[in-house]
Amino acid sequence: MIELTNIKKIYHIGGQDFAALAGINLVIREGEFAALMGPSGSGKSTLMNILGCLDRPTEGSYKLNGEEVAHLSDDELAVVRNRHIGFVFQNFNLLSRISALDNVALPLVYAGVGRKERHERALQKLTDVGLKTWADHKPNELSGGQRQRVAIARALVNEPHIIMADEPTGNLDTKSTKDIMHLFEDLHEEGKTIILVTHEPDIAACASRQLLLCDGMITRDAGKGVVMDVV
Ligand code: ADP
Ligand code: ADP
């Protein structure tokens, strides 16, 4: 479970304080699928960076599965990140010189998993996203939708319970967008917690909860408490 209490992120710009996040109170329960919307500059990236343990708030409390993480060091945040969170990006962020399989296996290299097990686990995740036969291909031999599926397999390979996605369909055509959103819906049904940033109301509608951020505050919170039964 994610629990933010009075989270503020203050930037000092030209001798002035500017609150990119102005006091966020938010609980996201295990298994929720939340879409985060809001105009450019409203604080979405700042909030996602804090939720994803990539950045620390200036003030406030962030409890992740009961552990206070708001004031951890960079190294401690990295440990929390690797244990709990998988990331999916708009631009896929795949390494172009290595195969789809090796891209998916990369987080396991950092986790110290042996070569054989890395191969098996990465291949299983590629199979789960429907790309088993593409395992040896490099990213530039794959379509945009296939690249994003590789990126999702990579996000899942450490078995995180939280998936954070920043505009994951922003660079995809309509057909690939549908495929990727079905994948997120399947992950939601499996019980994963998903937080997804989008500008598209149609995409946000796939989520069980819609959050709107304006000027660093949550100004709308719809569908709260709709949680899939975790079997
Ligand atoms: P969004 O993702 O919704 O577009 P951001 O979180 O990127 O919004 O930015 C929120 C506000 O904080 C913007 O006004 C932005 O200019 C400001 N901001 C973000 N990061 C920094 C930073 N590192 N230094 C100063 N201001 C920042
Ligand atoms: P997005 O495309 O997600 O809205 P932005 O373009 O707002 O992202 O920000 C891109 C990066 O630049 C972010 O990491 C943010 O922290 C940083 N940033 C945004 N605004 C500023 C700013 N005014 N000063 C310094 N860094 C900023």
XYZ file of N, CA and C and ligand atoms in Angstrom:
747
model
N 0.827 -1.205 0.000
C 0.000 0.000 0.000
C 0.869 1.266 0.000
N 0.365 2.269 -0.696
C 1.057 3.546 -0.811
C 0.282 4.584 0.002
N 0.986 5.285 0.875
C 0.307 6.271 1.711
C 1.134 7.559 1.759
N 0.625 8.605 1.092
C 1.300 9.905 1.105
C 0.558 10.835 2.054
N 1.296 11.501 2.936
C 0.679 12.453 3.855
C 1.377 13.800 3.744
N 0.629 14.790 3.307
C 1.104 16.177 3.199
C 2.450 16.278 2.471
N 2.540 15.600 1.326
C 3.791 15.611 0.553
C 3.947 16.943 -0.188
N 5.101 17.577 0.057
C 5.426 18.832 -0.649
C 6.758 18.691 -1.351
N 6.852 19.279 -2.531
C 8.138 19.381 -3.215
C 8.327 20.847 -3.575
N 9.328 21.434 -2.947
C 9.576 22.864 -3.119
C 10.837 23.054 -3.952
N 10.746 23.836 -5.014
C 11.935 24.216 -5.784
C 12.247 25.679 -5.506
N 13.551 25.985 -5.450
C 13.964 27.385 -5.267
C 14.329 27.917 -6.639
N 13.534 28.844 -7.127
C 13.765 29.380 -8.466
C 13.919 30.893 -8.353
N 15.095 31.407 -8.766
C 15.344 32.849 -8.750
C 15.115 33.459 -7.372
N 15.562 32.744 -6.307
C 15.432 33.271 -4.950
C 14.043 33.107 -4.358
N 13.125 32.470 -5.114
C 11.765 32.278 -4.605
C 11.470 30.801 -4.432
N 10.592 30.484 -3.474
C 10.135 29.100 -3.314
C 8.942 28.844 -4.226
N 8.985 27.699 -4.885
C 7.874 27.311 -5.753
C 7.469 25.877 -5.413
N 6.184 25.690 -5.073
C 5.722 24.358 -4.664
C 5.202 23.582 -5.877
N 6.046 22.654 -6.388
C 5.594 21.789 -7.487
C 4.555 20.803 -6.975
N 4.686 20.386 -5.706
C 3.640 19.625 -5.017
C 3.329 20.378 -3.738
N 2.045 20.683 -3.518
C 1.689 21.654 -2.491
C 0.952 21.032 -1.304
N 1.215 19.727 -1.039
C 0.531 19.064 0.082
C -0.379 17.978 -0.448
N 0.221 16.856 -0.849
C -0.541 15.742 -1.435
C -0.863 14.726 -0.340
N -2.150 14.426 -0.192
C -2.598 13.332 0.670
C -3.253 12.291 -0.222
N -2.706 11.088 -0.179
C -3.177 10.078 -1.136
C -2.891 8.683 -0.603
N -3.914 7.838 -0.642
C -3.717 6.419 -0.320
C -4.053 5.613 -1.563
N -3.125 4.785 -2.002
C -3.392 3.863 -3.105
C -3.242 2.455 -2.548
N -4.344 1.721 -2.570
C -4.334 0.384 -1.973
C -3.756 -0.639 -2.930
N -3.265 -1.716 -2.349
C -2.754 -2.848 -3.122
C -3.808 -3.272 -4.147
N -3.416 -3.400 -5.393
C -4.338 -3.896 -6.417
C -5.141 -2.814 -7.122
N -4.948 -1.532 -6.738
C -5.654 -0.463 -7.450
C -4.960 -0.159 -8.777
N -5.743 0.318 -9.730
C -5.236 0.763 -11.032
C -5.619 2.239 -11.133
N -4.647 3.123 -10.898
C -4.911 4.558 -10.840
C -4.323 5.265 -12.054
N -5.126 6.101 -12.687
C -4.642 6.953 -13.778
C -4.440 8.352 -13.229
N -3.274 8.935 -13.524
C -2.954 10.291 -13.064
C -2.989 11.228 -14.266
N -3.875 12.227 -14.181
C -4.012 13.189 -15.274
C -3.705 14.588 -14.747
N -3.591 15.539 -15.669
C -3.356 16.917 -15.255
C -2.615 17.664 -16.339
N -2.801 18.986 -16.390
C -2.142 19.773 -17.430
C -0.626 19.753 -17.276
N 0.075 20.118 -18.339
C 1.524 20.222 -18.304
C 1.931 21.190 -17.196
N 2.919 20.802 -16.390
C 3.376 21.654 -15.298
C 2.602 21.490 -14.011
N 1.617 20.578 -13.981
C 0.786 20.423 -12.781
C 1.475 19.625 -11.679
N 2.594 18.930 -12.038
C 3.349 18.200 -11.007
C 3.329 16.686 -11.181
N 2.828 16.198 -12.314
C 2.703 14.744 -12.514
C 4.069 14.046 -12.443
N 5.058 14.587 -13.184
C 6.387 13.954 -13.175
C 6.988 13.993 -11.781
N 6.837 15.128 -11.117
C 7.374 15.275 -9.760
C 6.748 14.245 -8.831
N 5.431 14.081 -8.927
C 4.734 13.108 -8.075
C 5.164 11.679 -8.422
N 5.254 11.380 -9.720
C 5.657 10.023 -10.128
C 7.082 9.725 -9.659
N 7.961 10.724 -9.747
C 9.342 10.507 -9.297
C 9.400 10.194 -7.806
N 8.540 10.850 -7.035
C 8.515 10.570 -5.592
C 7.879 9.206 -5.332
N 6.732 8.933 -5.970
C 6.080 7.622 -5.792
C 7.019 6.486 -6.189
N 7.814 6.716 -7.256
C 8.718 5.686 -7.764
C 10.050 5.628 -7.039
N 10.195 6.406 -5.963
C 11.426 6.428 -5.162
C 12.637 6.823 -6.008
N 12.402 7.703 -6.987
C 13.494 8.265 -7.781
C 13.905 9.614 -7.208
N 13.047 10.181 -6.363
C 13.289 11.503 -5.797
C 12.629 11.542 -4.413
N 13.087 12.475 -3.587
C 12.527 12.616 -2.243
C 11.686 13.888 -2.152
N 10.630 13.858 -1.346
C 9.871 15.088 -1.122
C 10.651 16.048 -0.216
N 10.305 17.334 -0.274
C 10.892 18.306 0.643
C 10.309 18.125 2.037
N 9.032 17.772 2.072
C 8.301 17.621 3.330
C 7.274 16.518 3.189
N 6.868 15.955 4.310
C 5.771 14.995 4.306
C 6.235 13.567 4.466
N 5.258 12.665 4.534
C 5.532 11.248 4.782
C 5.088 10.409 3.592
N 5.927 9.447 3.218
C 5.577 8.465 2.188
C 5.809 7.091 2.783
N 4.715 6.388 3.035
C 4.833 5.018 3.537
C 4.530 4.044 2.420
N 5.501 3.169 2.165
C 5.360 2.141 1.129
C 5.367 0.798 1.852
N 4.222 0.111 1.825
C 4.064 -1.138 2.591
C 4.461 -0.950 4.053
N 4.097 0.211 4.605
C 4.335 0.466 6.017
C 5.700 1.043 6.340
N 6.621 1.045 5.355
C 7.973 1.556 5.597
C 8.056 3.033 5.185
N 8.553 3.872 6.081
C 8.731 5.297 5.757
C 9.918 5.444 4.805
N 9.670 5.973 3.603
C 10.740 6.062 2.603
C 11.063 7.505 2.194
N 10.400 8.478 2.828
C 10.540 9.868 2.376
C 11.951 10.414 2.553
N 12.696 9.866 3.524
C 13.992 10.492 3.825
C 15.151 9.524 3.651
N 14.944 8.471 2.879
C 16.018 7.494 2.668
C 17.117 8.084 1.779
N 18.323 7.516 1.900
C 19.435 7.911 1.029
C 19.201 7.363 -0.379
N 19.992 7.823 -1.336
C 19.853 7.340 -2.713
C 20.004 5.825 -2.787
N 20.992 5.295 -2.085
C 21.226 3.845 -2.122
C 20.057 3.076 -1.509
N 19.536 3.598 -0.404
C 18.389 2.941 0.234
C 17.152 3.004 -0.673
N 16.971 4.155 -1.349
C 15.839 4.278 -2.276
C 15.959 3.267 -3.405
N 17.201 3.051 -3.888
C 17.418 2.099 -4.986
C 17.004 0.690 -4.570
N 17.302 0.340 -3.327
C 16.927 -0.989 -2.820
C 15.399 -1.120 -2.786
N 14.727 -0.083 -2.276
C 13.262 -0.098 -2.191
C 12.656 -0.202 -3.590
N 13.208 0.575 -4.515
C 12.746 0.576 -5.912
C 12.846 -0.817 -6.526
N 14.018 -1.432 -6.395
C 14.229 -2.746 -7.019
C 13.318 -3.802 -6.420
N 12.974 -3.638 -5.152
C 12.146 -4.635 -4.486
C 10.678 -4.497 -4.861
N 10.218 -3.257 -5.066
C 8.771 -3.038 -5.141
C 8.238 -2.596 -6.497
N 9.078 -1.939 -7.333
C 8.496 -1.147 -8.422
C 9.079 -1.506 -9.783
N 8.200 -1.645 -10.776
C 8.613 -1.776 -12.172
C 8.208 -0.533 -12.944
N 9.087 -0.055 -13.839
C 8.826 1.201 -14.567
C 8.612 0.960 -16.063
N 7.639 1.672 -16.619
C 7.395 1.646 -18.069
C 7.362 3.099 -18.542
N 8.079 3.382 -19.655
C 8.241 4.761 -20.114
C 7.604 4.974 -21.491
N 7.362 6.229 -21.823
C 6.804 6.559 -23.141
C 7.743 6.117 -24.266
N 9.040 6.330 -24.059
C 10.019 6.036 -25.121
C 10.670 4.665 -24.969
N 10.050 3.790 -24.202
C 10.453 2.386 -24.031
C 11.765 2.230 -23.256
N 12.751 3.112 -23.528
C 14.060 3.050 -22.845
C 14.722 1.683 -22.937
N 14.682 1.085 -24.128
C 15.375 -0.190 -24.334
C 16.788 0.083 -24.836
N 17.693 -0.829 -24.558
C 19.047 -0.726 -25.108
C 19.022 -1.306 -26.521
N 19.507 -0.523 -27.493
C 19.322 -0.898 -28.898
C 20.290 -1.974 -29.372
N 21.434 -2.142 -28.683
C 22.462 -3.067 -29.172
C 22.268 -4.499 -28.705
N 21.330 -4.707 -27.774
C 21.149 -6.066 -27.244
C 19.736 -6.568 -27.550
N 19.552 -7.886 -27.493
C 18.281 -8.504 -27.877
C 17.162 -8.153 -26.897
N 15.942 -8.437 -27.349
C 14.776 -8.261 -26.464
C 14.980 -9.048 -25.173
N 15.453 -10.286 -25.312
C 15.656 -11.134 -24.127
C 16.651 -10.496 -23.155
N 17.771 -10.012 -23.681
C 18.787 -9.409 -22.809
C 18.281 -8.114 -22.176
N 17.451 -7.353 -22.908
C 16.837 -6.167 -22.309
C 15.973 -6.558 -21.112
N 15.166 -7.601 -21.288
C 14.261 -8.019 -20.208
C 15.065 -8.541 -19.015
N 16.200 -9.207 -19.313
C 17.009 -9.829 -18.247
C 17.847 -8.815 -17.461
N 17.999 -7.609 -18.010
C 18.934 -6.638 -17.425
C 18.708 -6.355 -15.930
N 17.449 -6.135 -15.490
C 17.264 -5.891 -14.046
C 17.757 -7.049 -13.186
N 17.763 -8.269 -13.758
C 18.213 -9.435 -12.992
C 19.728 -9.467 -12.872
N 20.431 -8.853 -13.843
C 21.886 -8.713 -13.735
C 22.194 -7.869 -12.505
N 21.488 -6.731 -12.392
C 21.715 -5.845 -11.244
C 21.321 -6.515 -9.937
N 20.338 -7.426 -10.016
C 19.887 -8.114 -8.802
C 20.788 -9.293 -8.445
N 21.800 -9.564 -9.291
C 22.762 -10.609 -8.969
C 22.285 -12.029 -9.267
N 21.277 -12.143 -10.133
C 20.752 -13.472 -10.494
C 21.687 -14.115 -11.530
N 21.904 -15.419 -11.421
C 22.804 -16.134 -12.325
C 22.280 -16.201 -13.749
N 23.200 -16.482 -14.686
C 22.908 -16.380 -16.106
C 21.755 -17.277 -16.564
N 21.765 -18.525 -16.122
C 20.750 -19.478 -16.575
C 19.356 -19.055 -16.095
N 19.293 -18.692 -14.811
C 17.993 -18.274 -14.258
C 17.509 -16.973 -14.898
N 18.459 -16.075 -15.191
C 18.086 -14.818 -15.875
C 17.418 -15.125 -17.203
N 18.034 -16.015 -17.940
C 17.541 -16.390 -19.266
C 16.133 -16.976 -19.152
N 15.950 -17.892 -18.208
C 14.651 -18.562 -18.050
C 13.558 -17.578 -17.641
N 13.894 -16.735 -16.669
C 12.869 -15.809 -16.179
C 12.514 -14.764 -17.219
N 13.529 -14.267 -17.959
C 13.267 -13.263 -18.993
C 12.443 -13.872 -20.121
N 12.752 -15.113 -20.493
C 11.999 -15.762 -21.565
C 10.548 -15.985 -21.141
N 10.344 -16.331 -19.878
C 8.976 -16.516 -19.381
C 8.195 -15.200 -19.482
N 8.837 -14.095 -19.093
C 8.131 -12.802 -19.155
C 7.843 -12.411 -20.599
N 8.791 -12.673 -21.509
C 8.532 -12.380 -22.922
C 7.382 -13.247 -23.445
N 7.329 -14.490 -23.001
C 6.231 -15.384 -23.379
C 4.908 -14.818 -22.859
N 4.914 -14.343 -21.618
C 3.693 -13.785 -21.006
C 3.136 -12.607 -21.806
N 4.033 -11.813 -22.429
C 3.547 -10.660 -23.201
C 3.418 -10.998 -24.692
N 3.530 -12.276 -25.014
C 3.282 -12.728 -26.387
C 4.443 -12.557 -27.345
N 5.664 -12.478 -26.839
C 6.820 -12.194 -27.704
C 7.904 -13.267 -27.649
N 7.521 -14.478 -27.297
C 8.522 -15.547 -27.170
C 9.371 -15.700 -28.446
N 8.706 -15.652 -29.591
C 9.426 -15.909 -30.850
C 10.285 -14.712 -31.276
N 10.178 -13.599 -30.560
C 10.958 -12.401 -30.901
C 12.123 -12.190 -29.942
N 12.378 -13.156 -29.096
C 13.360 -12.979 -28.018
C 14.745 -12.580 -28.517
N 15.169 -13.113 -29.668
C 16.520 -12.844 -30.157
C 16.617 -11.589 -31.020
N 15.486 -10.925 -31.226
C 15.505 -9.732 -32.072
C 15.914 -8.504 -31.273
N 16.554 -7.567 -31.974
C 16.917 -6.304 -31.330
C 15.741 -5.331 -31.424
N 15.700 -4.337 -30.529
C 14.547 -3.429 -30.498
C 14.203 -2.811 -31.858
N 15.231 -2.462 -32.686
C 14.895 -1.793 -33.959
C 14.283 -2.743 -34.992
N 14.212 -4.033 -34.660
C 13.518 -4.993 -35.536
C 12.076 -5.214 -35.086
N 11.668 -4.490 -34.052
C 10.317 -4.664 -33.495
C 9.478 -3.411 -33.738
N 8.147 -3.598 -33.787
C 7.233 -2.453 -33.896
C 7.187 -1.715 -32.560
N 6.592 -0.525 -32.572
C 6.460 0.254 -31.339
C 5.719 -0.517 -30.256
N 4.620 -1.164 -30.653
C 3.836 -1.918 -29.677
C 4.623 -3.085 -29.102
N 5.420 -3.742 -29.984
C 6.251 -4.858 -29.509
C 7.343 -4.355 -28.578
N 7.925 -3.206 -28.900
C 8.969 -2.635 -28.023
C 8.396 -2.347 -26.637
N 7.163 -1.807 -26.620
C 6.577 -1.498 -25.313
C 6.268 -2.792 -24.555
N 5.928 -3.861 -25.276
C 5.702 -5.141 -24.590
C 7.006 -5.673 -23.991
N 8.124 -5.483 -24.718
C 9.428 -5.866 -24.162
C 9.684 -5.061 -22.883
N 9.385 -3.763 -22.951
C 9.618 -2.895 -21.784
C 8.744 -3.320 -20.600
N 7.524 -3.766 -20.890
C 6.641 -4.228 -19.807
C 7.181 -5.538 -19.224
N 7.657 -6.426 -20.099
C 8.271 -7.681 -19.607
C 9.458 -7.356 -18.692
N 10.266 -6.371 -19.106
C 11.411 -5.957 -18.278
C 10.936 -5.410 -16.926
N 9.845 -4.620 -16.957
C 9.324 -4.041 -15.702
C 8.827 -5.127 -14.756
N 8.435 -6.287 -15.323
C 7.833 -7.349 -14.505
C 8.838 -8.385 -14.025
N 10.048 -8.379 -14.589
C 10.947 -9.523 -14.400
C 11.413 -9.682 -12.958
N 11.441 -8.582 -12.203
C 11.796 -8.642 -10.778
C 10.605 -8.970 -9.893
N 9.461 -9.260 -10.494
C 8.222 -9.552 -9.759
C 7.831 -8.416 -8.812
N 7.798 -7.172 -9.308
C 7.363 -6.073 -8.436
C 5.854 -6.146 -8.229
N 5.351 -5.562 -7.157
C 3.893 -5.538 -6.998
C 3.304 -4.210 -7.451
N 4.187 -3.228 -7.755
C 3.710 -1.934 -8.250
C 4.314 -1.682 -9.638
N 3.477 -1.277 -10.590
C 3.950 -0.893 -11.923
C 3.646 0.591 -12.101
N 4.674 1.368 -12.454
C 4.476 2.786 -12.713
C 4.759 3.063 -14.177
N 3.806 3.680 -14.855
C 3.920 3.874 -16.297
C 3.668 5.340 -16.630
N 4.615 5.962 -17.342
C 4.504 7.380 -17.706
C 4.179 7.486 -19.198
N 2.939 7.796 -19.514
C 2.473 7.912 -20.911
C 2.889 6.701 -21.748
N 2.565 5.490 -21.294
C 3.104 4.288 -21.968
C 2.611 4.112 -23.400
N 1.503 4.760 -23.748
C 0.980 4.612 -25.111
C 1.157 5.893 -25.926
N 1.936 6.842 -25.375
C 2.106 8.150 -26.023
C 2.722 8.092 -27.404
N 3.512 7.054 -27.682
C 4.159 6.934 -28.995
C 3.590 5.795 -29.833
N 2.393 5.324 -29.484
C 1.854 4.137 -30.165
C 0.615 4.473 -30.991
N 0.388 3.663 -32.039
C -0.837 3.812 -32.839
C -2.030 3.215 -32.086
N -3.215 3.384 -32.656
C -4.446 2.997 -31.962
C -4.473 1.510 -31.623
N -4.079 0.683 -32.586
C -4.111 -0.776 -32.376
C -3.145 -1.189 -31.256
N -1.913 -0.688 -31.330
C -0.927 -1.043 -30.299
C -1.349 -0.510 -28.943
N -1.967 0.677 -28.928
C -2.453 1.261 -27.678
C -3.450 0.313 -27.016
N -4.376 -0.219 -27.813
C -5.373 -1.164 -27.267
C -4.685 -2.394 -26.694
N -3.708 -2.941 -27.440
C -2.998 -4.143 -26.976
C -2.305 -3.875 -25.641
N -1.639 -2.730 -25.563
C -0.887 -2.419 -24.341
C -1.846 -2.198 -23.172
N -2.977 -1.527 -23.436
C -3.932 -1.309 -22.340
C -4.549 -2.625 -21.874
N -4.746 -3.578 -22.803
C -5.217 -4.913 -22.380
C -4.202 -5.579 -21.454
N -2.915 -5.395 -21.785
C -1.874 -5.964 -20.913
C -1.965 -5.372 -19.502
N -2.134 -4.041 -19.422
C -2.259 -3.412 -18.098
C -3.509 -3.924 -17.375
N -4.599 -4.091 -18.128
C -5.827 -4.601 -17.495
C -5.620 -6.021 -16.967
N -4.878 -6.835 -17.723
C -4.568 -8.204 -17.251
C -3.736 -8.148 -15.966
N -2.749 -7.246 -15.946
C -1.897 -7.127 -14.757
C -2.716 -6.686 -13.549
N -3.656 -5.786 -13.797
C -4.567 -5.346 -12.738
C -5.361 -6.532 -12.213
N -5.869 -7.352 -13.116
C -6.641 -8.531 -12.690
C -5.793 -9.516 -11.900
N -4.491 -9.560 -12.234
C -3.577 -10.433 -11.476
C -3.282 -9.888 -10.081
N -3.685 -8.629 -9.833
C -3.506 -8.060 -8.508
C -2.387 -7.046 -8.387
N -1.745 -6.707 -9.528
C -0.696 -5.685 -9.474
C -1.320 -4.315 -9.183
N -0.583 -3.486 -8.474
C -0.950 -2.087 -8.307
C -0.353 -1.323 -9.490
N -1.177 -0.532 -10.185
C -0.696 0.169 -11.374
C -0.986 1.656 -11.232
N 0.037 2.477 -11.504
C -0.141 3.930 -11.531
C 0.341 4.402 -12.888
N -0.532 5.048 -13.632
C -0.268 5.361 -15.033
C -0.572 6.830 -15.305
N 0.393 7.553 -15.857
C 0.174 8.946 -16.248
C -0.325 8.978 -17.686
N -1.367 9.736 -17.927
C -1.855 9.865 -19.303
C -2.525 11.217 -19.515
N -2.512 11.646 -20.782
C -3.292 12.827 -21.163
C -4.625 12.431 -21.791
N -4.793 11.129 -22.070
C -5.945 10.660 -22.845
C -7.062 10.173 -21.928
N -8.238 10.813 -21.973
C -9.366 10.347 -21.158
C -9.727 8.882 -21.427
N -9.604 8.441 -22.693
C -9.930 7.035 -23.022
C -9.005 6.069 -22.296
N -7.737 6.466 -22.183
C -6.763 5.620 -21.483
C -7.083 5.624 -19.983
N -7.348 6.826 -19.454
C -7.655 6.946 -18.018
C -8.884 6.119 -17.650
N -9.811 6.001 -18.611
C -11.047 5.254 -18.349
C -10.794 3.762 -18.160
N -9.642 3.262 -18.647
C -9.289 1.845 -18.440
C -8.956 1.581 -16.971
N -8.554 2.632 -16.250
C -8.156 2.472 -14.853
C -9.402 2.402 -13.966
N -9.201 1.936 -12.729
C -10.334 1.861 -11.806
C -10.475 3.155 -11.003
N -9.452 4.010 -11.116
C -9.473 5.245 -10.331
C -8.810 6.343 -11.160
N -9.387 7.538 -11.158
C -8.840 8.648 -11.935
C -8.496 9.806 -10.988
N -7.218 10.193 -11.021
C -6.749 11.298 -10.187
C -6.408 12.479 -11.088
N -6.820 13.670 -10.688
C -6.475 14.864 -11.454
C -5.600 15.768 -10.600
N -4.460 16.151 -11.174
C -3.525 17.023 -10.473
C -3.582 18.412 -11.111
N -3.709 19.459 -10.292
C -3.672 20.833 -10.788
C -2.842 21.661 -9.823
N -1.830 22.352 -10.345
C -0.977 23.209 -9.518
C -0.497 22.503 -8.248
N -0.081 21.245 -8.394
C 0.521 20.539 -7.269
C -0.446 20.035 -6.224
N -1.752 20.043 -6.546
C -2.769 19.524 -5.622
C -3.648 18.523 -6.358
N -4.134 17.512 -5.651
C -5.105 16.605 -6.252
C -6.477 17.253 -6.146
N -7.059 17.561 -7.316
C -8.323 18.306 -7.324
C -9.500 17.419 -7.684
N -9.215 16.185 -8.104
C -10.306 15.256 -8.394
C -9.809 13.844 -8.149
N -10.670 13.025 -7.566
C -10.301 11.641 -7.233
C -11.556 10.801 -7.426
N -11.652 10.140 -8.590
C -12.874 9.411 -8.950
C -12.624 7.916 -8.979
N -13.581 7.156 -8.492
C -13.498 5.694 -8.559
C -12.714 5.081 -7.426
N -12.350 5.908 -6.440
C -11.569 5.429 -5.302
C -12.243 4.230 -4.639
N -11.444 3.244 -4.279
C -11.991 2.124 -3.518
C -12.475 0.978 -4.390
N -12.457 1.172 -5.718
C -12.815 0.073 -6.610
C -11.572 -0.792 -6.773
N -11.547 -1.903 -6.072
C -10.359 -2.761 -6.094
C -10.767 -4.133 -6.600
N -9.975 -4.665 -7.504
C -10.249 -6.027 -7.982
C -9.982 -7.007 -6.840
N -10.774 -8.065 -6.769
C -10.488 -9.127 -5.807
C -9.185 -9.804 -6.205
N -8.296 -9.908 -5.261
C -7.032 -10.584 -5.534
C -7.213 -12.061 -5.184
N -7.091 -12.907 -6.193
C -7.352 -14.349 -5.969
C -6.049 -15.026 -5.538
P 4.124 17.780 -15.257
O 4.804 16.446 -15.256
O 2.699 17.717 -14.797
O 4.256 18.489 -16.557
P 6.303 18.571 -13.512
O 6.221 17.705 -12.307
O 7.311 18.237 -14.568
O 4.830 18.697 -14.148
O 6.569 20.064 -13.055
C 5.745 20.713 -12.090
C 6.285 22.119 -11.885
O 7.541 22.030 -11.203
C 6.549 22.850 -13.196
O 6.220 24.206 -12.978
C 8.036 22.677 -13.394
O 8.574 23.736 -14.143
C 8.564 22.640 -11.968
N 9.771 21.824 -11.843
C 9.838 20.493 -12.067
N 11.087 20.040 -11.839
C 11.815 21.120 -11.473
C 13.169 21.314 -11.107
N 14.040 20.301 -11.077
N 13.570 22.561 -10.772
C 12.697 23.567 -10.787
N 11.398 23.468 -11.107
C 10.955 22.255 -11.461
P 7.009 15.992 -18.821
O 7.261 15.848 -20.289
O 6.848 14.682 -18.109
O 5.944 16.981 -18.463
P 8.870 18.060 -18.162
O 9.202 18.500 -19.524
O 7.921 18.853 -17.320
O 8.384 16.526 -18.214
O 10.191 17.895 -17.314
C 11.265 17.109 -17.778
C 12.333 17.105 -16.698
O 12.854 18.432 -16.499
C 11.811 16.614 -15.362
O 12.707 15.669 -14.819
C 11.728 17.853 -14.476
O 12.126 17.544 -13.144
C 12.729 18.798 -15.118
N 12.204 20.178 -15.070
C 10.980 20.581 -15.408
N 10.820 21.893 -15.222
C 12.023 22.348 -14.753
C 12.496 23.625 -14.362
N 11.736 24.722 -14.393
N 13.769 23.706 -13.937
C 14.542 22.616 -13.886
N 14.145 21.385 -14.238
C 12.885 21.250 -14.661
